[in-house]
Coordinates of C-alpha atoms and ligand atoms in Angstrom, one line a residue:
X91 CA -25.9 25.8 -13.7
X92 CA -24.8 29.6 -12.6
X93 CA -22.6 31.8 -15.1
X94 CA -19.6 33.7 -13.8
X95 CA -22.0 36.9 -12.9
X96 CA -24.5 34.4 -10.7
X97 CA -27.1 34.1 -12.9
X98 CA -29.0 30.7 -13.4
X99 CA -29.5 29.2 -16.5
X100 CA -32.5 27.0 -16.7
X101 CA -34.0 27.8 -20.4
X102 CA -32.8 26.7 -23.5
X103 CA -33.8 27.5 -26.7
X104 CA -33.1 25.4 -29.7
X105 CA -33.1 25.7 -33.6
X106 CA -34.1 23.0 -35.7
X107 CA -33.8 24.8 -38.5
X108 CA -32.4 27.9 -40.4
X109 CA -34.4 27.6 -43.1
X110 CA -38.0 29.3 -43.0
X111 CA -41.1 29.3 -45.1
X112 CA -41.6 33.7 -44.7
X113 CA -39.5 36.4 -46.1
X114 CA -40.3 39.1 -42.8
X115 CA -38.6 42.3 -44.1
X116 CA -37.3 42.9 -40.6
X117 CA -35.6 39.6 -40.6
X118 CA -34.6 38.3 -43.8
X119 CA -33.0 39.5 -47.3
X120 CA -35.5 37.0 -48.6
X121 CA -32.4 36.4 -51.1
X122 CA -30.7 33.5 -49.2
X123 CA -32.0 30.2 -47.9
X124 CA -30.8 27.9 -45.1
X125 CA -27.1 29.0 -44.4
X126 CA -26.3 26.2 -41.6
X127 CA -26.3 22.5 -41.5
X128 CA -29.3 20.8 -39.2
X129 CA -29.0 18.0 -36.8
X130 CA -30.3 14.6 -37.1
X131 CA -33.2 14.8 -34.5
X132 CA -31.3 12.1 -32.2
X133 CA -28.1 14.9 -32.1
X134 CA -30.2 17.3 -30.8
X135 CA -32.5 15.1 -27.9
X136 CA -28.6 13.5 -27.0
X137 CA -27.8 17.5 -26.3
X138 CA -31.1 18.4 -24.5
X139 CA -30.7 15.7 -22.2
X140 CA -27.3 16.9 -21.4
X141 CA -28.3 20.5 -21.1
X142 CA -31.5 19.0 -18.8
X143 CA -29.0 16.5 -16.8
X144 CA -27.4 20.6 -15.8
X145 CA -30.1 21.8 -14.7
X146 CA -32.0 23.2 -17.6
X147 CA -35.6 22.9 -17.1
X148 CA -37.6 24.3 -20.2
X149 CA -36.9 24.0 -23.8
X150 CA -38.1 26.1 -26.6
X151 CA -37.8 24.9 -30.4
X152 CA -37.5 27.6 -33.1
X153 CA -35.8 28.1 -35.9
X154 CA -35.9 29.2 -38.9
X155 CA -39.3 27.5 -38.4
X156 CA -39.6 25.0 -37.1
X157 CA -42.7 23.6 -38.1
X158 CA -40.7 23.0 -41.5
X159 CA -39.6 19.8 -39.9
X160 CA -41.6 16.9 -39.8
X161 CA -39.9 14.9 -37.2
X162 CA -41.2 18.1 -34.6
X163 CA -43.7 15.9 -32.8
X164 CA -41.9 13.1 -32.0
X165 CA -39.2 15.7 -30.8
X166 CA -41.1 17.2 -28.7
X167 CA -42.9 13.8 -27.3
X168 CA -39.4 12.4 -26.8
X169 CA -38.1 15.6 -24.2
X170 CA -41.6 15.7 -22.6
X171 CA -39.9 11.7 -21.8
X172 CA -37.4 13.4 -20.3
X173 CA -36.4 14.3 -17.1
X174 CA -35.1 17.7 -15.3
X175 CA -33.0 17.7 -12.3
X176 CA -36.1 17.4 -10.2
X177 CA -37.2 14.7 -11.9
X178 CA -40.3 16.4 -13.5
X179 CA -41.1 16.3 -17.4
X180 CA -39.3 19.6 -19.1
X181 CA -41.9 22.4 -20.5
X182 CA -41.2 22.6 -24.3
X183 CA -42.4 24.9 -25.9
X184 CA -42.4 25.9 -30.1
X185 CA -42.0 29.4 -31.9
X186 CA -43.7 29.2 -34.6
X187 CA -45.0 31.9 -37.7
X188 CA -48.2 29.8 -37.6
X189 CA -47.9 28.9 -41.2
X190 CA -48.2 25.3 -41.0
X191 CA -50.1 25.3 -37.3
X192 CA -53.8 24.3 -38.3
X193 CA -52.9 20.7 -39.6
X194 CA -50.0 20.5 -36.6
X195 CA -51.5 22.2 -33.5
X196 CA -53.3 19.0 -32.7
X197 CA -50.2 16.3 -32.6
X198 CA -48.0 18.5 -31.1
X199 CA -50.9 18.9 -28.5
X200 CA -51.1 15.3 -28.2
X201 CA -46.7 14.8 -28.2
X202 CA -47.1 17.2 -25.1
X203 CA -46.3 20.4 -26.2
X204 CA -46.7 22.7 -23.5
X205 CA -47.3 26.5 -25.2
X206 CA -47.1 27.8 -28.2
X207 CA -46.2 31.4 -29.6
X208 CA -47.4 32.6 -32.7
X209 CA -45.2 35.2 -34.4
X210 CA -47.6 37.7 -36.3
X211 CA -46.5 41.2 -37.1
X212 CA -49.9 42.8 -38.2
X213 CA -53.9 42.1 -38.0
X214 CA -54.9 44.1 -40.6
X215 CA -54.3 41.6 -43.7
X216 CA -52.6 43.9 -46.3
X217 CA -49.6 45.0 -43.7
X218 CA -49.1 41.4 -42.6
X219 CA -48.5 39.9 -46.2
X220 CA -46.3 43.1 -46.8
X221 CA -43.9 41.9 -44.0
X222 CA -43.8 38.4 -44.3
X223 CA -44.0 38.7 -48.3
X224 CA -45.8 35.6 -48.7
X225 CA -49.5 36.2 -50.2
X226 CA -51.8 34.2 -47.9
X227 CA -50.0 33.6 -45.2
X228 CA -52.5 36.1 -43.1
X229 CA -55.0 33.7 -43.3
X230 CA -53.3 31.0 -42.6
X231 CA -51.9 32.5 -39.7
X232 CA -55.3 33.4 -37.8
X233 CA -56.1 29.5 -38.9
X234 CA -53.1 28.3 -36.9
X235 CA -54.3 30.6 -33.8
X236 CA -57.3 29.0 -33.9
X237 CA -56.5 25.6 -34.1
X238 CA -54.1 26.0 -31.2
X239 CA -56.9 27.5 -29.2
X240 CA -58.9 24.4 -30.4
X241 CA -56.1 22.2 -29.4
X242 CA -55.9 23.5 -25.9
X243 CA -52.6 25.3 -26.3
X244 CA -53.6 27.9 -23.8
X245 CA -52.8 30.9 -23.6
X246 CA -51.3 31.1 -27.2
X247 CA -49.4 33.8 -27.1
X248 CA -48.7 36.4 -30.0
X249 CA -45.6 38.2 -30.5
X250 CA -45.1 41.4 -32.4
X251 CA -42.3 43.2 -33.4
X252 CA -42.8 46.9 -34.1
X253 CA -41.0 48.7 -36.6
X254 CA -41.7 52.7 -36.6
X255 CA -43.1 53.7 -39.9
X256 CA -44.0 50.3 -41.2
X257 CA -46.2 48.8 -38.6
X258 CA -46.7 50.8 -35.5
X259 CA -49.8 51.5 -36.4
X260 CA -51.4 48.0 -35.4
X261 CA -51.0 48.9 -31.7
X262 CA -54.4 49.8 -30.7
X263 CA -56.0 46.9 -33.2
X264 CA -53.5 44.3 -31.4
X265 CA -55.1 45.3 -28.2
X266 CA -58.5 44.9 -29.7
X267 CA -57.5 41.6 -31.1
X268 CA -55.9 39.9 -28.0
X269 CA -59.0 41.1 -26.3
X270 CA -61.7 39.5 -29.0
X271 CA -59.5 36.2 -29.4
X272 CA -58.7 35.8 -25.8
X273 CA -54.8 36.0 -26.5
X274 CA -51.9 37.3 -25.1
X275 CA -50.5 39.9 -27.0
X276 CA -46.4 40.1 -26.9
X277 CA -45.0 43.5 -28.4
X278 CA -41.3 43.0 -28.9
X279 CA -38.6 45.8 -29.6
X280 CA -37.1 45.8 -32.7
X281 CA -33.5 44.5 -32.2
X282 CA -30.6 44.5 -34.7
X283 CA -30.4 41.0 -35.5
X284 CA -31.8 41.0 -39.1
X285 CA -29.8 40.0 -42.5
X286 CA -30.4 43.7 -44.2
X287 CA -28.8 46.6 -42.2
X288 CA -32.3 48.5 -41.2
X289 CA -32.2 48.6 -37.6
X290 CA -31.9 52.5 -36.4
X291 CA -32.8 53.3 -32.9
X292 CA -35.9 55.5 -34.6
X293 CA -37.0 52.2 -35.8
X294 CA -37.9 51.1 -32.2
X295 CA -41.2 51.8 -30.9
X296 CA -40.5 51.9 -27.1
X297 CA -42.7 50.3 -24.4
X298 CA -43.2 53.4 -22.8
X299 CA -45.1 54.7 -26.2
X300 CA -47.1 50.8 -26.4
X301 CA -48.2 51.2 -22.8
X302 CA -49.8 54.7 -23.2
X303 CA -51.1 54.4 -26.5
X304 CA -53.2 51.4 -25.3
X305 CA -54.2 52.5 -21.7
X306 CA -55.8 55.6 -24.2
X307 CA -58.8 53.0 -26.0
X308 CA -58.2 50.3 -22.9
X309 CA -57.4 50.8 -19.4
X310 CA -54.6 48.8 -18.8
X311 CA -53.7 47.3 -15.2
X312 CA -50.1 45.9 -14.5
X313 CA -49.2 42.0 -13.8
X314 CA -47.3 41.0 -11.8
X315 CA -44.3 38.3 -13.5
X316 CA -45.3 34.5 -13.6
X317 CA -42.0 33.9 -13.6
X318 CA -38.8 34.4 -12.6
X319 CA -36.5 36.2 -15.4
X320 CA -39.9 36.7 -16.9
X321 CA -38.9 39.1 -20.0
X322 CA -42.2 40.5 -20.6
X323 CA -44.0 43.7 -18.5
X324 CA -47.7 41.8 -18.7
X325 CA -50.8 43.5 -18.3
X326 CA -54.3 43.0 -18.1
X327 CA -57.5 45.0 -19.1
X328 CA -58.9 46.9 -16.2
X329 CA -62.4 46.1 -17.7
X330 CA -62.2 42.5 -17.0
X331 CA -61.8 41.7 -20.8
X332 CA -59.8 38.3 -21.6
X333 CA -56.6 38.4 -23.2
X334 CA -53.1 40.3 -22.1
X335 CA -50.5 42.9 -23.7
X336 CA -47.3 42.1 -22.8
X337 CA -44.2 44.2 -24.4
X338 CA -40.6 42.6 -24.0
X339 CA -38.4 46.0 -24.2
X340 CA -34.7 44.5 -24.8
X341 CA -33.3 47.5 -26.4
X342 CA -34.9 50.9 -23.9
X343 CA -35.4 48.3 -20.9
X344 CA -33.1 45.7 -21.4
X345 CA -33.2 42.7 -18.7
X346 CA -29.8 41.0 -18.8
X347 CA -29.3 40.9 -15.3
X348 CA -31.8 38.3 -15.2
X349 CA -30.9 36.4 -18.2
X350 CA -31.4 32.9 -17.8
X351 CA -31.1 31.6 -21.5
X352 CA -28.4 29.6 -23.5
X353 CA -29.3 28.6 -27.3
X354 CA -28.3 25.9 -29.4
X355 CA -28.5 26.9 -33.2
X356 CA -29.1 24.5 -35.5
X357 CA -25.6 23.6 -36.5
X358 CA -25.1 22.5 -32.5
X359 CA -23.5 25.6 -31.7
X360 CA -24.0 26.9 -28.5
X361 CA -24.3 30.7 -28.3
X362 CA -24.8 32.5 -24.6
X363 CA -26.1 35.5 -26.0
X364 CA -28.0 36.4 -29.0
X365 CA -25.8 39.1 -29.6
X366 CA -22.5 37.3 -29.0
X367 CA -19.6 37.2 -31.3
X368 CA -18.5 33.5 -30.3
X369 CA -19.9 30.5 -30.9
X370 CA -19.2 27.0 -29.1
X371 CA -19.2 23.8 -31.4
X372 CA -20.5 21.4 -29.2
X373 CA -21.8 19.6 -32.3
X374 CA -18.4 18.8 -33.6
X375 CA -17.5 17.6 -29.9
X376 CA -19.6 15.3 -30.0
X377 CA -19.3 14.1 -33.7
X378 CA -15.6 13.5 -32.7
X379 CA -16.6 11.3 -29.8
X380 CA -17.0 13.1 -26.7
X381 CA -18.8 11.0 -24.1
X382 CA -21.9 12.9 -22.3
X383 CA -19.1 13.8 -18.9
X384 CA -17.1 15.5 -21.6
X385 CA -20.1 17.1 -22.9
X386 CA -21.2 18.4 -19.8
X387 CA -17.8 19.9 -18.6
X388 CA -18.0 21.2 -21.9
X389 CA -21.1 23.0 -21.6
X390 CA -20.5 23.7 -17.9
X391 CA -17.2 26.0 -19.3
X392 CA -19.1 28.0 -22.1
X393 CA -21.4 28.9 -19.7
X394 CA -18.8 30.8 -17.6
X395 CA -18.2 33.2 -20.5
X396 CA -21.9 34.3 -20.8
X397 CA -22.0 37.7 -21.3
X398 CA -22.7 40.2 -18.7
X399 CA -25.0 42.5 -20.9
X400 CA -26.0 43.3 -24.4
X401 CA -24.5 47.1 -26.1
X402 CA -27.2 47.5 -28.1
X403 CA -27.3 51.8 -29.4
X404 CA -23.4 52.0 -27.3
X405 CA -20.8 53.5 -29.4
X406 CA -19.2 50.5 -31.1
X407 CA -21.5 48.3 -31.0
X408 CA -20.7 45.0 -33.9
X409 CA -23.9 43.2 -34.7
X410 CA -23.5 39.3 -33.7
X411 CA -22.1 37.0 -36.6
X412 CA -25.3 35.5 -37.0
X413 CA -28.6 37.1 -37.7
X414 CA -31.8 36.1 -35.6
X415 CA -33.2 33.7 -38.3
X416 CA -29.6 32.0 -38.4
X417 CA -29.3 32.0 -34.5
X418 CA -33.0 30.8 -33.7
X419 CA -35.1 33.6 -31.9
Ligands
LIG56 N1 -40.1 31.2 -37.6 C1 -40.5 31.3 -36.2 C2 -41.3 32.5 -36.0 O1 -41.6 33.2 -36.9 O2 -41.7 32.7 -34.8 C3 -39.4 31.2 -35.2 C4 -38.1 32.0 -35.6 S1 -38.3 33.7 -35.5 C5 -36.6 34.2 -35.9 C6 -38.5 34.0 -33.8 C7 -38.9 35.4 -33.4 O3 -37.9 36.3 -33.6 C8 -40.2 35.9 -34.1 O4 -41.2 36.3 -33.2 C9 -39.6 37.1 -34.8 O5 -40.6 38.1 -35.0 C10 -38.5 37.5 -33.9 N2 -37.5 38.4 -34.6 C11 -36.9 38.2 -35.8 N3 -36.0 39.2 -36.0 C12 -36.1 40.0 -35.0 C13 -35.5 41.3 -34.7 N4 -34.6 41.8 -35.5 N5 -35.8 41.9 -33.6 C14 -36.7 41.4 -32.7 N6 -37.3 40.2 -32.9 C15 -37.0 39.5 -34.1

């Protein structure tokens, strides 16, 4: 499946869910709950398989979170029965903010859950609960890290998102941490996708600025991608330490051109950017009795409009009509 600027899709990312457990000031009012329907979990495996039968090859559930639903491992167990194109089992992978992971890390493990990543915004305890706003939850979160570990989720990856003035200061104690809990460590630039209007471009903290502030307490040496349309600059510790920094730099190094996503939110609208301003109802296409040919042609079309690029910081730029909880990140 190639858009209209040649670029091939083979990820999809699916939420399950727009309702979440944490309150994270950079992505929720913390005033409003879920704001779209869900699925049933058979709507959602009918549209996998269809995105899968087009050449889609790895599927991430988020949300919301989507550890909030209890039919997750048998989801996950029935597209790991699934087939790609090639014929091999998809990768599926979760987002998660950890919450729930220490009782779940081990049947999602067993349902064939490929990776996990671990959303956590802060190690120092006190700056974490002040994000997520949930008193606790820090604990709980290093619990769900290590039962993942436990559970032979390797790597389990972190992700951080950096806001200047709030918690940029955890830089150097992330690299400590992915190195002392064998991690990888996944700073992410603040992007304007949250309910409240916060984002200013001083509130990103650029991966120029990550890079040198670690390579000052650890020498850091680059990695190359795993991947193809890999989104994160990876490094490694020129010491020989375990555990990796990688940043993923959408707004000052942004990587459209290699773009090969398409979401799902959890409503069964497709969206072909995280930032676009349409949405695709293949939900309601399907509710009205589209067989899985229409379906496809369907999908097939949307996919032609993806857009070329992002205008993040342009002149004019119109946040997306959903925010990132809403769309699934
Ligand atoms: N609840 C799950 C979690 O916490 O990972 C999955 C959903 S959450 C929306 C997915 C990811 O999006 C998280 O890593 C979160 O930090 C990130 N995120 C949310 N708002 C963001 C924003 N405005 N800019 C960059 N990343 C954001």
């Amino acid at each position: 499946m190639r858009d209209s600027h040649g670029r091939l899709i083979t990820d999809l990312r699916v939420s399950i869910t727009d309702r979440c457990n944490y309150k994270c000031v950079y992505c929720r009012t913390g005033q409003h709950g879920a704001q779209y329907a869900e699925l049933s979990a058979a709507d959602y495996l009918r549209s996998i398989q269809i995105f899968l039968s087009l050449g889609i090859e790895k599927v991430r559930l988020t949300g919301g979170e989507p550890l909030l639903r209890r039919d997750l491992p048998q989801m996950v167990a029935s597209i790991r029965a699934m087939r790609t194109r090639s014929g091999a089992s998809p990768e599926v992978a979760v987002t998660t903010n950890g919450h729930l992971l220490e009782g779940l890390a081990e049947p999602l493990k067993k349902a064939g859950l490929s990776r996990v990543t671990i959303s956590m915004d802060a190690v120092d305890p006190a700056t974490f609960e002040r994000i997520t706003r949930i008193p606790g939850s820090f604990e709980n979160v290093v619990r769900g890290i290590e039962a993942a570990q436990h559970a032979g989720l390797d790597p389990v990856k972190i992700n951080c998102v950096l806001l200047r003035g709030f918690n940029d200061e955890q830089v150097e104690a992330f690299a400590d941490f992915a190195r002392a809990r064998s991690v990888v460590v996944r700073f992410i630039e603040f992007m304007p996708l949250e309910e409240d209007r916060l984002w200013t471009p001083q509130m990103v903290v650029p991966l120029t600025e990550i890079v040198e502030r670690i390579g000052r307490v650890h020498r850091l040496v680059p990695l190359s991608a795993t991947v193809a349309g890999e989104t994160a600059r990876r490094y490694g510790f020129a010491d020989g330490a375990s555990g990796e920094i990688g940043i993923i730099a959408p707004v000052t190094q942004a990587f459209c051109g290699a773009c090969s996503r398409v979401r799902l939110t959890s409503d069964g609208k497709i969206r072909t950017c995280l930032f676009s301003h349409r949405e695709h109802d293949l939900a309601e296409m399907a509710r009205k009795g589209a067989s899985d040919d229409e379906l496809r042609a369907f999908i097939l079309g949307v996919i032609q409009t993806k857009e070329a690029r992002h205008h993040i910081g342009e002149p004019g730029f119109l946040k997306p009509s959903r925010s990132m909880v809403h769309i699934g990140g």
